[in-house]
Short mmCIF file of C-alpha atoms and ligand atoms in Angstrom, two decimals:
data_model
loop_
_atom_site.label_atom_id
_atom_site.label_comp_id
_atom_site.label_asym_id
_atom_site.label_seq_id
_atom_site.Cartn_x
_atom_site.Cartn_y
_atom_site.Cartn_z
CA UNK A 114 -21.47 40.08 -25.61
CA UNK A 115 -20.82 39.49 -22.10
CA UNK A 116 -18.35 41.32 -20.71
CA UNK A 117 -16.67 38.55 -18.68
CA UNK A 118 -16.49 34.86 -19.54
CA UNK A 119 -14.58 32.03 -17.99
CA UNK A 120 -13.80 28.82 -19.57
CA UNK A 121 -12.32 25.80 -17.69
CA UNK A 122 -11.69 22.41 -17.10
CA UNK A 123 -14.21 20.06 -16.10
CA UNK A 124 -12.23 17.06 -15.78
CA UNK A 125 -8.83 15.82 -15.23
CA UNK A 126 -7.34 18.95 -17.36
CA UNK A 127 -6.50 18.30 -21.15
CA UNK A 128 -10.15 18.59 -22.26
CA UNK A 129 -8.89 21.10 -25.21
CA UNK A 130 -9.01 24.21 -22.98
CA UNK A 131 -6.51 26.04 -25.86
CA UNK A 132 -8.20 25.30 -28.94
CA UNK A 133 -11.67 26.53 -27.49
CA UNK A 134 -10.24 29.91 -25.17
CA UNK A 135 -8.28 30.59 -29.01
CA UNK A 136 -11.94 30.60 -30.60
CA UNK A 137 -13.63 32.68 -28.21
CA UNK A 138 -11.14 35.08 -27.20
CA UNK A 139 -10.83 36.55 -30.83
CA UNK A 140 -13.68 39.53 -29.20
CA UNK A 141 -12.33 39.86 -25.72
CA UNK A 142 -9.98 42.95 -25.01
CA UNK A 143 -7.89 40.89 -22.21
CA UNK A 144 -7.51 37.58 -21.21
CA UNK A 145 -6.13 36.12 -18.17
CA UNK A 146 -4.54 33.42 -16.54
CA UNK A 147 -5.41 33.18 -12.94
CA UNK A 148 -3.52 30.07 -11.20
CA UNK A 149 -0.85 26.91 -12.05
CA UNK A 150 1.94 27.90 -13.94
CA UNK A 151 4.17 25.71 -16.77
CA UNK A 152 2.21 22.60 -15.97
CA UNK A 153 -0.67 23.52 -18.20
CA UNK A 154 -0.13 22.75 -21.70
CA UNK A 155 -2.70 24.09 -23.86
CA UNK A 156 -2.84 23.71 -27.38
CA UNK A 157 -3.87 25.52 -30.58
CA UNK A 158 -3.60 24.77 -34.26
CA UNK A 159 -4.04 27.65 -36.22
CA UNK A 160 -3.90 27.46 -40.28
CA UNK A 161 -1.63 24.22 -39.62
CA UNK A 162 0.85 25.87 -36.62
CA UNK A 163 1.23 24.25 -33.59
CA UNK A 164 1.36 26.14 -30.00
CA UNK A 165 1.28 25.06 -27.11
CA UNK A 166 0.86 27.67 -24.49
CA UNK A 167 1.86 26.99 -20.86
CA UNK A 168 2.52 30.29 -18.90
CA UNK A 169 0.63 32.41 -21.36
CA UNK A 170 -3.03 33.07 -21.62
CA UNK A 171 -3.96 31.72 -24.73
CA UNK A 172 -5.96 34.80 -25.92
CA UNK A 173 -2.46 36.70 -26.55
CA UNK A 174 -2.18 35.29 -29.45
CA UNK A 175 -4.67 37.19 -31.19
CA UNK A 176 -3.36 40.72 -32.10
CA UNK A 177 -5.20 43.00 -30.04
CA UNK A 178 -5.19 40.82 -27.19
CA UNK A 179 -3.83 42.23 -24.10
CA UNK A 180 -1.95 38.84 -21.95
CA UNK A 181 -2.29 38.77 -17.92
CA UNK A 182 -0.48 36.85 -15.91
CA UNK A 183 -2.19 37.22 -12.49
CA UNK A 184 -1.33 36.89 -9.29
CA UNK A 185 -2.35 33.11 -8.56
CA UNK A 186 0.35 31.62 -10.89
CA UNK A 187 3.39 30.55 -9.67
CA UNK A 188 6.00 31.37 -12.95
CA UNK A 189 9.11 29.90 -14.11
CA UNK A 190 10.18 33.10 -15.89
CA UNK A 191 12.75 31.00 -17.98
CA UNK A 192 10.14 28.99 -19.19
CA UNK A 193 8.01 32.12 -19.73
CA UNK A 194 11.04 33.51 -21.80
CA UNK A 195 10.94 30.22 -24.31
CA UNK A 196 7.53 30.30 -24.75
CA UNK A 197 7.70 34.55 -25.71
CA UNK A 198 10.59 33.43 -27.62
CA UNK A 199 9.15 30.20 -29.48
CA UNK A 200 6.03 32.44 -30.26
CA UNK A 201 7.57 35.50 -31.67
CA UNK A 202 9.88 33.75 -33.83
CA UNK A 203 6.94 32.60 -35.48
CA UNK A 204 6.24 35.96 -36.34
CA UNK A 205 3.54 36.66 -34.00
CA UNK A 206 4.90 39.84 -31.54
CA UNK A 207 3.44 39.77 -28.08
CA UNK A 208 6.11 40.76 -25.14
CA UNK A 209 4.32 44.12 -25.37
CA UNK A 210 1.08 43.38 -24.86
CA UNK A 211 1.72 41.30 -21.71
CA UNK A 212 1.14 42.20 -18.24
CA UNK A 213 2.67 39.84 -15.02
CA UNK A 214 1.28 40.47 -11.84
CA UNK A 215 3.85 42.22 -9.22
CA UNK A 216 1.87 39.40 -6.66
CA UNK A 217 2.74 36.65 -8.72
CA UNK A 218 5.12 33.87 -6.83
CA UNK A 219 8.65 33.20 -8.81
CA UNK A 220 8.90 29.09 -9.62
CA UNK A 221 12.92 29.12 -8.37
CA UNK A 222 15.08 26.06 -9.48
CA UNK A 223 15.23 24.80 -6.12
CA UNK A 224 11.65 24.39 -6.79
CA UNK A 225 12.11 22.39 -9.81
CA UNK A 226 14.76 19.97 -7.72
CA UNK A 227 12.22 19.34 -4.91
CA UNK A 228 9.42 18.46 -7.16
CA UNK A 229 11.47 15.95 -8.11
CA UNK A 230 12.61 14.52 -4.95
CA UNK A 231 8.96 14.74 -3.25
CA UNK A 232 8.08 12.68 -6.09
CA UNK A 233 10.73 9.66 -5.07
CA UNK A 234 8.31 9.07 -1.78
CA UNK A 235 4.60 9.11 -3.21
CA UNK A 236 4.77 10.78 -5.75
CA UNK A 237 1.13 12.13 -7.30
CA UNK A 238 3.05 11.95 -10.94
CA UNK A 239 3.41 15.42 -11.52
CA UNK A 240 4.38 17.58 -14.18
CA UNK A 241 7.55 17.96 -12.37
CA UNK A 242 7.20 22.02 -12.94
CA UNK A 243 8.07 22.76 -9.39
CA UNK A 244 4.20 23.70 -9.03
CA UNK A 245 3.50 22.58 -5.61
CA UNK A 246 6.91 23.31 -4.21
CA UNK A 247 6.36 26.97 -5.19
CA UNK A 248 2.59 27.34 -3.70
CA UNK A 249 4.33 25.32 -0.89
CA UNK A 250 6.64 28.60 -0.31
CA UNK A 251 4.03 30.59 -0.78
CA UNK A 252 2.01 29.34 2.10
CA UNK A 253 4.87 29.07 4.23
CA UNK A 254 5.44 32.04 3.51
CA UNK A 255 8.96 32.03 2.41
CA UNK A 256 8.24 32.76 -1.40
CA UNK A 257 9.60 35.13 -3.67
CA UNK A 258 7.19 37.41 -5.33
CA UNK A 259 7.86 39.51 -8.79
CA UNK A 260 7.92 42.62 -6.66
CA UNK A 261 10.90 41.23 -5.04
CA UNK A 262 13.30 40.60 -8.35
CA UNK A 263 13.44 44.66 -8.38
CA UNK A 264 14.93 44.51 -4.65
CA UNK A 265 18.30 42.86 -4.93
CA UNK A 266 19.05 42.89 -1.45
CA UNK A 267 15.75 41.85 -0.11
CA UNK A 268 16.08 38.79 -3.41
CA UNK A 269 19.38 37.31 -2.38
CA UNK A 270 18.58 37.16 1.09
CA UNK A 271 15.24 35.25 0.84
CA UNK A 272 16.92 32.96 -1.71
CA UNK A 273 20.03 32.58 0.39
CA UNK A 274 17.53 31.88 3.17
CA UNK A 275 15.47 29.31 0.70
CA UNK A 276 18.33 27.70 -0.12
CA UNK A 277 19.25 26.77 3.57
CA UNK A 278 15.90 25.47 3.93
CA UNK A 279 15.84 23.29 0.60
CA UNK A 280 19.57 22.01 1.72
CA UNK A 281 18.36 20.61 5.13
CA UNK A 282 14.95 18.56 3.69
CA UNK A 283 16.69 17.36 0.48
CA UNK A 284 19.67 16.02 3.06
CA UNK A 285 18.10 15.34 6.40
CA UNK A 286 14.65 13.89 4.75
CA UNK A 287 15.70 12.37 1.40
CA UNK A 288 19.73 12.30 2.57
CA UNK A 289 20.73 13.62 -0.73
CA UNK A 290 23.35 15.98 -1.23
CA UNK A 291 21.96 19.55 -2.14
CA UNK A 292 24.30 22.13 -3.92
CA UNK A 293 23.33 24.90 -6.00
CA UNK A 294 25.60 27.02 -7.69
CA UNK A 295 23.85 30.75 -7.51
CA UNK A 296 24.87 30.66 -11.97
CA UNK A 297 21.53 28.91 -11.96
CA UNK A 298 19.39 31.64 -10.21
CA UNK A 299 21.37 34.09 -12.48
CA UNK A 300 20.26 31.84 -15.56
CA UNK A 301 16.73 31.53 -15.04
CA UNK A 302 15.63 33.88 -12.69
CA UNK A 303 18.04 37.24 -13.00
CA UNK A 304 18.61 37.11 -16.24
CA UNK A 305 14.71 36.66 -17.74
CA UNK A 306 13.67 39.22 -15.49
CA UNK A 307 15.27 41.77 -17.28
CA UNK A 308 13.49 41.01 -19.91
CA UNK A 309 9.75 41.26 -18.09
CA UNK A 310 11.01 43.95 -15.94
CA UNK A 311 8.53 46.88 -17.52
CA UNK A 312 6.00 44.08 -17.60
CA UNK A 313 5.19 43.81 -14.04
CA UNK A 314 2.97 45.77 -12.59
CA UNK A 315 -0.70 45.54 -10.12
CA UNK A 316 -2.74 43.54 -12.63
CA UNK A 317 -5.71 43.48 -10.35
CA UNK A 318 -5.88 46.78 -10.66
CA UNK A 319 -5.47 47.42 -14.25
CA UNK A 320 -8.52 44.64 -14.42
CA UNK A 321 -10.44 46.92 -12.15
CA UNK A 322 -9.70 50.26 -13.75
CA UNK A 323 -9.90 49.23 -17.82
CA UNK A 324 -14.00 48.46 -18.13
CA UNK A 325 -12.87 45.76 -21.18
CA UNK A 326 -14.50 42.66 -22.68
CA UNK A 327 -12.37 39.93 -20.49
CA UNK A 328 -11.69 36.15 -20.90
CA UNK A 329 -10.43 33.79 -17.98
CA UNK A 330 -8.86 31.09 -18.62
CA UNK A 331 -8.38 28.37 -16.38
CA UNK A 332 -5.52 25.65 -16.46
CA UNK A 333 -5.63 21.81 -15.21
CA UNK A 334 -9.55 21.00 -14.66
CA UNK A 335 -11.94 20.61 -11.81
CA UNK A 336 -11.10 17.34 -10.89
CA UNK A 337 -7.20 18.03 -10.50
CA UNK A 338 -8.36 21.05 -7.61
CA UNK A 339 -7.07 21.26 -4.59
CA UNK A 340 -10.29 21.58 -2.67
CA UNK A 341 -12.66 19.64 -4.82
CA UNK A 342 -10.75 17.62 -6.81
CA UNK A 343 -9.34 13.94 -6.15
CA UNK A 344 -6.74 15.01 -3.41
CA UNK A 345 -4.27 14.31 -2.73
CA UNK A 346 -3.84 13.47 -6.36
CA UNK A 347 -4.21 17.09 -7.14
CA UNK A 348 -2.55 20.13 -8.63
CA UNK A 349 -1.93 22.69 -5.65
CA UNK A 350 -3.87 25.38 -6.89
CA UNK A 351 -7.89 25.92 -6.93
CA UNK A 352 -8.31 24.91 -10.63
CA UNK A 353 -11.98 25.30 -10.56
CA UNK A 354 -13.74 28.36 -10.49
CA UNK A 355 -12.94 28.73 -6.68
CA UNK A 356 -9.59 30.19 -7.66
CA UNK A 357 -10.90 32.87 -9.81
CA UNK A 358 -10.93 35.29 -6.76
CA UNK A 359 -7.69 34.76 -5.45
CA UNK A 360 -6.15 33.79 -8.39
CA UNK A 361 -6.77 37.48 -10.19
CA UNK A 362 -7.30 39.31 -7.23
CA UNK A 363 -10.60 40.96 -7.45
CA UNK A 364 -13.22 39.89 -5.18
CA UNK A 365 -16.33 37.18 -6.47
CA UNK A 366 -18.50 40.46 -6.44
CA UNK A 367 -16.40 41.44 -10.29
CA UNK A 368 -17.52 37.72 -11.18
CA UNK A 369 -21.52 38.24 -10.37
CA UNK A 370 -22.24 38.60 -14.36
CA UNK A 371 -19.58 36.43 -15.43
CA UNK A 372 -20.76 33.42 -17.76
CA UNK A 373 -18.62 29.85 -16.94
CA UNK A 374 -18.23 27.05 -19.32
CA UNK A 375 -16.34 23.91 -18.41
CA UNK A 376 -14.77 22.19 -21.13
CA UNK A 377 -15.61 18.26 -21.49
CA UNK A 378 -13.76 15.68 -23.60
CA UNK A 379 -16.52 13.48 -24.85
CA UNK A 380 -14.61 10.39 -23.48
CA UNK A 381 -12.09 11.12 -19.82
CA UNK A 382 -8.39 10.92 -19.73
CA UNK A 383 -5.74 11.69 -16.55
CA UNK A 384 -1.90 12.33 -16.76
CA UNK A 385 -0.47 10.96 -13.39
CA UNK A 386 -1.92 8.52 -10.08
CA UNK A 387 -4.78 8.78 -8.74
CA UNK A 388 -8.34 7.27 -8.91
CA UNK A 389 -10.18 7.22 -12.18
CA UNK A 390 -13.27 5.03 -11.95
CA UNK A 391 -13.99 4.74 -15.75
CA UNK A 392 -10.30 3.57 -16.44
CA UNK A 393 -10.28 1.49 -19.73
CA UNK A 394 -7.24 -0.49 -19.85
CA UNK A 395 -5.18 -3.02 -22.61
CA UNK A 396 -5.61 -2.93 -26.33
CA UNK A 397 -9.10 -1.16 -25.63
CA UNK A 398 -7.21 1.97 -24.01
CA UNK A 399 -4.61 1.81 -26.88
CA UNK A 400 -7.24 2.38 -29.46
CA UNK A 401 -8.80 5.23 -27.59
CA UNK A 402 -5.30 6.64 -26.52
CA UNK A 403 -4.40 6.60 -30.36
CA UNK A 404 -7.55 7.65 -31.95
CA UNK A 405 -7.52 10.38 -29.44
CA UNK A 406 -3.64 11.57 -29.99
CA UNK A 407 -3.69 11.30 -26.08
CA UNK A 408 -0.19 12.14 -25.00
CA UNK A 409 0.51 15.41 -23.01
CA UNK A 410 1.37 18.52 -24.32
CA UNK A 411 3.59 19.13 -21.72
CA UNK A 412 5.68 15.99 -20.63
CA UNK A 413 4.71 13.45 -23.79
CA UNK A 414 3.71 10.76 -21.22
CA UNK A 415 0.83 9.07 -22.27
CA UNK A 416 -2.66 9.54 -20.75
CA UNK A 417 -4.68 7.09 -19.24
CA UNK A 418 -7.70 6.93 -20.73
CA UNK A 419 -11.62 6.06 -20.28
CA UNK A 420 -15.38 6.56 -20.67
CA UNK A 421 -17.20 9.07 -19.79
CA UNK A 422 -18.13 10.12 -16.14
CA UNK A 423 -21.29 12.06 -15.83
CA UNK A 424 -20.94 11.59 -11.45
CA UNK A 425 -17.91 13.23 -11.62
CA UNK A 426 -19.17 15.62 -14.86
CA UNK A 427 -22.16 16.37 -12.17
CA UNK A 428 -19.58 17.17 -9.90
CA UNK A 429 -17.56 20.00 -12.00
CA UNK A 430 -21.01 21.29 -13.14
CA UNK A 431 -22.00 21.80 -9.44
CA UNK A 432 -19.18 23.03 -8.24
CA UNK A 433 -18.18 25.90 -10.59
CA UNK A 434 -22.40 26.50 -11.08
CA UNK A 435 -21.58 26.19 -14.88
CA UNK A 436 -24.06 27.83 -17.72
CA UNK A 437 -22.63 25.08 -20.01
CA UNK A 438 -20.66 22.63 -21.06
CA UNK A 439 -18.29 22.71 -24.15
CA UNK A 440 -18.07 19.18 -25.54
CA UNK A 441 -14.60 17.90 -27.09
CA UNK A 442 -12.90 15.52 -29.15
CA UNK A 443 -16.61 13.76 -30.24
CA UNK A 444 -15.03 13.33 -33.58
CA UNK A 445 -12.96 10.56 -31.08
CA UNK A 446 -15.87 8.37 -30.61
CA UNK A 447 -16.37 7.81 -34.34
CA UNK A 448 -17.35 4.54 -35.36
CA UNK A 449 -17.67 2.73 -31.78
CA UNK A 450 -20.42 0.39 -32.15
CA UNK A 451 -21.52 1.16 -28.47
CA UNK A 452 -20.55 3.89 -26.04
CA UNK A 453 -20.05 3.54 -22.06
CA UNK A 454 -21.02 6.32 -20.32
CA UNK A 455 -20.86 6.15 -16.56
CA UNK A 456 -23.87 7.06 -13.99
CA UNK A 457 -22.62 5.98 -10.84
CA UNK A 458 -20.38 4.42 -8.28
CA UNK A 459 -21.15 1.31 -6.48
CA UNK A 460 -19.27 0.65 -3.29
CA UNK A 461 -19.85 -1.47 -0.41
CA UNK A 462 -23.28 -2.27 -1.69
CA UNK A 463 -24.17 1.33 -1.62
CA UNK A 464 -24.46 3.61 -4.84
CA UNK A 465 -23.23 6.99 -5.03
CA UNK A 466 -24.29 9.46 -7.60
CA UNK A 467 -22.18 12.50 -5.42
CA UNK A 468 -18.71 12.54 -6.22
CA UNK A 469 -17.21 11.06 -2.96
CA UNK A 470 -14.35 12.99 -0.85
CA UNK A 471 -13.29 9.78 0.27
CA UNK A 472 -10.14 8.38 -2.08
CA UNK A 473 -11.04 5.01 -0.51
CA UNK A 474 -14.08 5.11 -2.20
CA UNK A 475 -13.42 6.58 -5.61
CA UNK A 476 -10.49 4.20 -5.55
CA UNK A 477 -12.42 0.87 -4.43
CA UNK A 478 -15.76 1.55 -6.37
CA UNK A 479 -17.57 0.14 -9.36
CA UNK A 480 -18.49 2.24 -12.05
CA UNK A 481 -22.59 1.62 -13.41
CA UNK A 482 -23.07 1.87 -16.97
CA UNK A 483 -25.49 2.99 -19.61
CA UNK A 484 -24.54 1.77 -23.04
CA UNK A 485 -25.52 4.13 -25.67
CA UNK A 486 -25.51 3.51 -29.39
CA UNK A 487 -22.69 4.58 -31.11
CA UNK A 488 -22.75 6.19 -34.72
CA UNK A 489 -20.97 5.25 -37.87
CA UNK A 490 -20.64 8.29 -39.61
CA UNK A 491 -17.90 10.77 -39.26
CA UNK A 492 -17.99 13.90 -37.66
CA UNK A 493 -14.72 15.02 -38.02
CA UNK A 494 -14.31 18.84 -38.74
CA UNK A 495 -18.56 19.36 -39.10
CA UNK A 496 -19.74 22.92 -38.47
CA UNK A 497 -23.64 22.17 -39.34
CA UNK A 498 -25.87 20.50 -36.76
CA UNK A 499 -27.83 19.48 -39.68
CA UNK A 500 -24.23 17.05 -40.13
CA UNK A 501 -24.58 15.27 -36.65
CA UNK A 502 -25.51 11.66 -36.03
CA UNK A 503 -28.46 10.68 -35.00
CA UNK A 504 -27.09 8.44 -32.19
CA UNK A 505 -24.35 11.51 -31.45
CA UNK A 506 -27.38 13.85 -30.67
CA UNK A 507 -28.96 11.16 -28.37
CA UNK A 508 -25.27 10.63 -26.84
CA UNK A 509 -25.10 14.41 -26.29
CA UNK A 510 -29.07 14.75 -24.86
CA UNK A 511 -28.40 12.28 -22.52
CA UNK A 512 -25.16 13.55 -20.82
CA UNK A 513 -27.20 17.05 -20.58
CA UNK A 514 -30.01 15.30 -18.71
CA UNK A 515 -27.91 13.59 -16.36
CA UNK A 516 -26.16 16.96 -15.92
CA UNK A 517 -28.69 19.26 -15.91
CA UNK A 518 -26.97 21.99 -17.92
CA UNK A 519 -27.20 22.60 -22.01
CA UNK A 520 -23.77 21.38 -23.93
CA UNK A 521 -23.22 25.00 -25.99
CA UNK A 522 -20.90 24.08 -28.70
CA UNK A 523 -18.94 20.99 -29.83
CA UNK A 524 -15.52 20.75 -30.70
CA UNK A 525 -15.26 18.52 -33.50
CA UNK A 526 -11.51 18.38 -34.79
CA UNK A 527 -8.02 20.47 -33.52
CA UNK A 528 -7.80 22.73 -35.98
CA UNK A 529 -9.57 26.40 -35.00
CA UNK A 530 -12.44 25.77 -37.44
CA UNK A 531 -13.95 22.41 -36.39
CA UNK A 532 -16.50 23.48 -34.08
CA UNK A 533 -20.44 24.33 -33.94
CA UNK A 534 -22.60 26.14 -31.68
CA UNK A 535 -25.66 24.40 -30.11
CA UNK A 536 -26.65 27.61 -27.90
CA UNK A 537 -25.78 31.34 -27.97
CA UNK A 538 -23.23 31.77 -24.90
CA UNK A 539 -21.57 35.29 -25.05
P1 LIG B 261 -5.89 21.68 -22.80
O1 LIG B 261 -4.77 21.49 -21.83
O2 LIG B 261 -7.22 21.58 -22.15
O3 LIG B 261 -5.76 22.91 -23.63
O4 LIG B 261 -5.80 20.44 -23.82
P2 LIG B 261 -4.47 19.88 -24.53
O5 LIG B 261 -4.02 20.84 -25.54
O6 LIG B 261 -3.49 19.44 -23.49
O7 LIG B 261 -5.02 18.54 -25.17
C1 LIG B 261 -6.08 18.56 -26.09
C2 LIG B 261 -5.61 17.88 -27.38
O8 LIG B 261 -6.72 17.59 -28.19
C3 LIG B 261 -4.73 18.77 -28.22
O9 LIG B 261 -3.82 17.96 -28.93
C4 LIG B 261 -5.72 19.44 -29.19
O10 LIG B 261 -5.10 19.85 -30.40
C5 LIG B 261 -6.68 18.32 -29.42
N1 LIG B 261 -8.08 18.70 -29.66
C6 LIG B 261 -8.79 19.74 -29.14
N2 LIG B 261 -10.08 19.68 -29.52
C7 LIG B 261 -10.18 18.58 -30.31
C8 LIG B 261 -11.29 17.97 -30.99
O11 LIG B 261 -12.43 18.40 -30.93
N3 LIG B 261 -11.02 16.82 -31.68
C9 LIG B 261 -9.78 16.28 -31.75
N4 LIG B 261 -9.62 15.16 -32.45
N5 LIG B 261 -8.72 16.84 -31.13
C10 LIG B 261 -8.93 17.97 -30.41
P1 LIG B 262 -3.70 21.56 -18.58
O1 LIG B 262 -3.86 23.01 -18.20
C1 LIG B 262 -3.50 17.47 -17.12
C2 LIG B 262 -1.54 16.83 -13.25
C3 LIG B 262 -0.24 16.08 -13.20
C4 LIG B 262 -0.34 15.41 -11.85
C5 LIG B 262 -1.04 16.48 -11.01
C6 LIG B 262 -0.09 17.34 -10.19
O2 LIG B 262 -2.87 21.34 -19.78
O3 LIG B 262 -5.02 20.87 -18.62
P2 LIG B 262 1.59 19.31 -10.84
O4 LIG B 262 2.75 19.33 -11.77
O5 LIG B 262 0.51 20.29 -11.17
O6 LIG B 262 1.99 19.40 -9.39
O7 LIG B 262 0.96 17.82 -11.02
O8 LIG B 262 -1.75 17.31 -11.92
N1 LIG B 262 -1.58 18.01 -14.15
C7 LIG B 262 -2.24 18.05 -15.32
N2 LIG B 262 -2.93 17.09 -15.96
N3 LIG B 262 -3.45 18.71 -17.62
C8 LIG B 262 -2.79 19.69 -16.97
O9 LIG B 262 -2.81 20.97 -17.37
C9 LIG B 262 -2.10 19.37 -15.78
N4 LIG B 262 -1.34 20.07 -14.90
C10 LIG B 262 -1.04 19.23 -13.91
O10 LIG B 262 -0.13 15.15 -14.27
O11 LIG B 262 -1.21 14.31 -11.93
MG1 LIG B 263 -3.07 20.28 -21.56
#
């Protein structure tokens, strides 16, 4: 088995990220998160039970599984409590095998209170988390790291200092009255930390020093990066495998043997604005939204929804230099008579088949079709090849000629069993 495997998005996040890093992780030693924070809502279904993990690296939930937190996530430790909370009371113990990174930026509720005020003037629809307010501090440098909640005085001033800051753009900008009454930084940032306290420590180094089997596990998806994704409609973190460095801390050399799947949902859906070329809308989008269960599993908004995109597919495989692809949700396309998958953008006469930088363009353009045969059988919950469509095997060989990378395994229902392998990958 290889020793280090990373598994993320390759679309708009969503693609089923928990159900396939709970499968795989069952032989790793470790597995870590390296960047977002409560945003990320990934979810599992094992013998029935529900999780959805947001701060936690799915992989925890496995008994031997040792949890990181690293240093690219920006953590609401209240949140972080809940979901420690909501996890052990369903019997599954885990506090002590979890490690937070002493790097790792604090999500404060000031945070929280900007996210929501940045959204009044255009917004991006976020998760309203207090993600990019928090990397926001951190590159202005005026964050508050874990290492600092063991230093009161060096704590209250920053946050005394924060809180200046927040009070002059919430009333000079947005001319809204900002108060905060310091019972709220006691509630969910004083008082959870004494619960992580002995949990903090230099989790780039532990990575370096314990020679273990390791699984990363990224949150949001290619498409929702900073850098390469459709900015500004973006989460501000590098959600593709260009955060893996900074995100855990070690440098790309401790990558150089690492094997990277993205995860693809066999159809595309977004949570938020922002340009999505293969946007089905009306009772067509209902269907899909509804066969697909497509609501988020961290706000309950409902996800806009569409074919296929192999340009912007292309893109995620190029970008991360992916060994594979792990194909969702197929069991979705069921009984479609014909399938849409999308090859191109036209715009301004010209036809791209590179993922533009230019919002303009993906905004403005015309997606070009293939229409594939769809398949009438079910394959809902098959583990046998021998089980799949004939038209879903030509579905799947064409999306892996147009990408130019093998699609490993197939995801065919929720639940932790649904699934086959089409190539070895660990
Ligand atoms: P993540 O953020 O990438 O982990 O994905 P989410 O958990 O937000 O959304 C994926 C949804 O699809 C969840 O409700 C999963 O339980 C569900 N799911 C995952 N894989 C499959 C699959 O192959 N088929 C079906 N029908 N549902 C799936
Ligand atoms: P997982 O890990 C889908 C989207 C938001 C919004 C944009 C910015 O479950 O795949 P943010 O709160 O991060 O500042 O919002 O990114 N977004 C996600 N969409 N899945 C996610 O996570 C997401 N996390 C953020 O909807 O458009
Ligand atoms: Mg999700």
């Amino acid at each position: 088995m290889s020793k280090k495997l990373v598994i993320l998005g390759a679309q708009w996040g969503d693609e089923g990220k928990g159900k396939i890093v709970d499968l795989l992780s069952e032989k790793f030693d470790i597995s870590v998160r390296y960047q977002g924070g409560s945003n990320a809502g990934h979810t599992v279904v094992i013998e029935g039970v529900k999780y959805i993990m947001h701060l936690l690296p799915t992989g925890i939930l496995h008994p031997h599984n040792v949890g990181i937190i690293a240093q690219g996530m920006v953590v609401d430790l209240k949140a972080l409590q809940e979901e420690i909370e909501d996890i052990e009371a369903k019997g599954n113990k885990i506090l002590h095998k979890l490690y937070i990174s002493d790097r790792a930026h604090v999500v404060m509720p000031y945070h929280k209170l900007l996210d929501k005020l940045f959204e009044k003037k255009n917004g991006v629809g976020t998760t309203l988390r207090g993600i990019g307010p928090a990397y926001m501090f951190k590159f202005m440098r005026k964050g508050i790291r874990m290492a600092d909640l063991f230093d009161k005085k060096v704590f209250e001033n920053r946050v005394k200092e924060n809180i200046e800051f927040v009070k002059d753009i919430a009333e000079k900008v947005f001319g809204e009255k900002f108060e905060i009454d310091w019972k709220y930084i006691d509630e969910e940032v004083i008082k959870p930390f004494q619960m992580f306290k002995d949990r903090i420590i230099d989790t780039a180094k532990y990575l370096r020093e314990n020679n273990k089997s390791v699984i990363f596990e990224g949150a949001q998806g290619t498409l929702l990066d900073i850098d390469m994704g459709t900015y500004p409609f973006v989460t501000s973190s590098n959600s593709s495998a260009l955060g893996l460095a900074n995100g855990t801390g070690l440098s790309p050399k401790y990558f150089s043997d690492a094997k990277i799947y993205g995860v693809a949902k066999a159809y595309l859906t977004r949570v938020g604005g922002g340009p999505f070329p293969t946007e089905i809308f009306g009772e067509e989008a209902e269907i899909l939204r509804e066969k697909g269960g497509e609501y988020g599993a961290t706000t309950g908004r409902p996800r806009r929804v569409g074919w296929l995109d192999l340009v912007a597919l292309k893109h995620s495989v190029d970008v991360n230099a992916l060994d594979g692809i792990i194909l969702t949700k197929l069991d979705v396309l069921d009984g479609y008579p014909e399938i849409k998958v999308c090859v191109g953008y036209e715009y301004n006469g010209k036809v791209y088949t590179d993922f533009p930088a230019s919002l303009e363009v993906l905004e403005n353009c015309k997606p070009i079709y293939k229409t594939l045969p769809g398949w009438k059988e079910s394959t809902k919950g098959i583990t046998d090849i021998s089980k799949l469509p004939e038209n879903a095997r030509r579905y799947l060989e064409f999306i892996e000629k147009y990408i130019g990378v093998p699609i490993v395994m197939l995801s065919t229902g929720p639940q932790r069993h649904e699934y086959l392998f089409l190539k070895e990958i660990v």
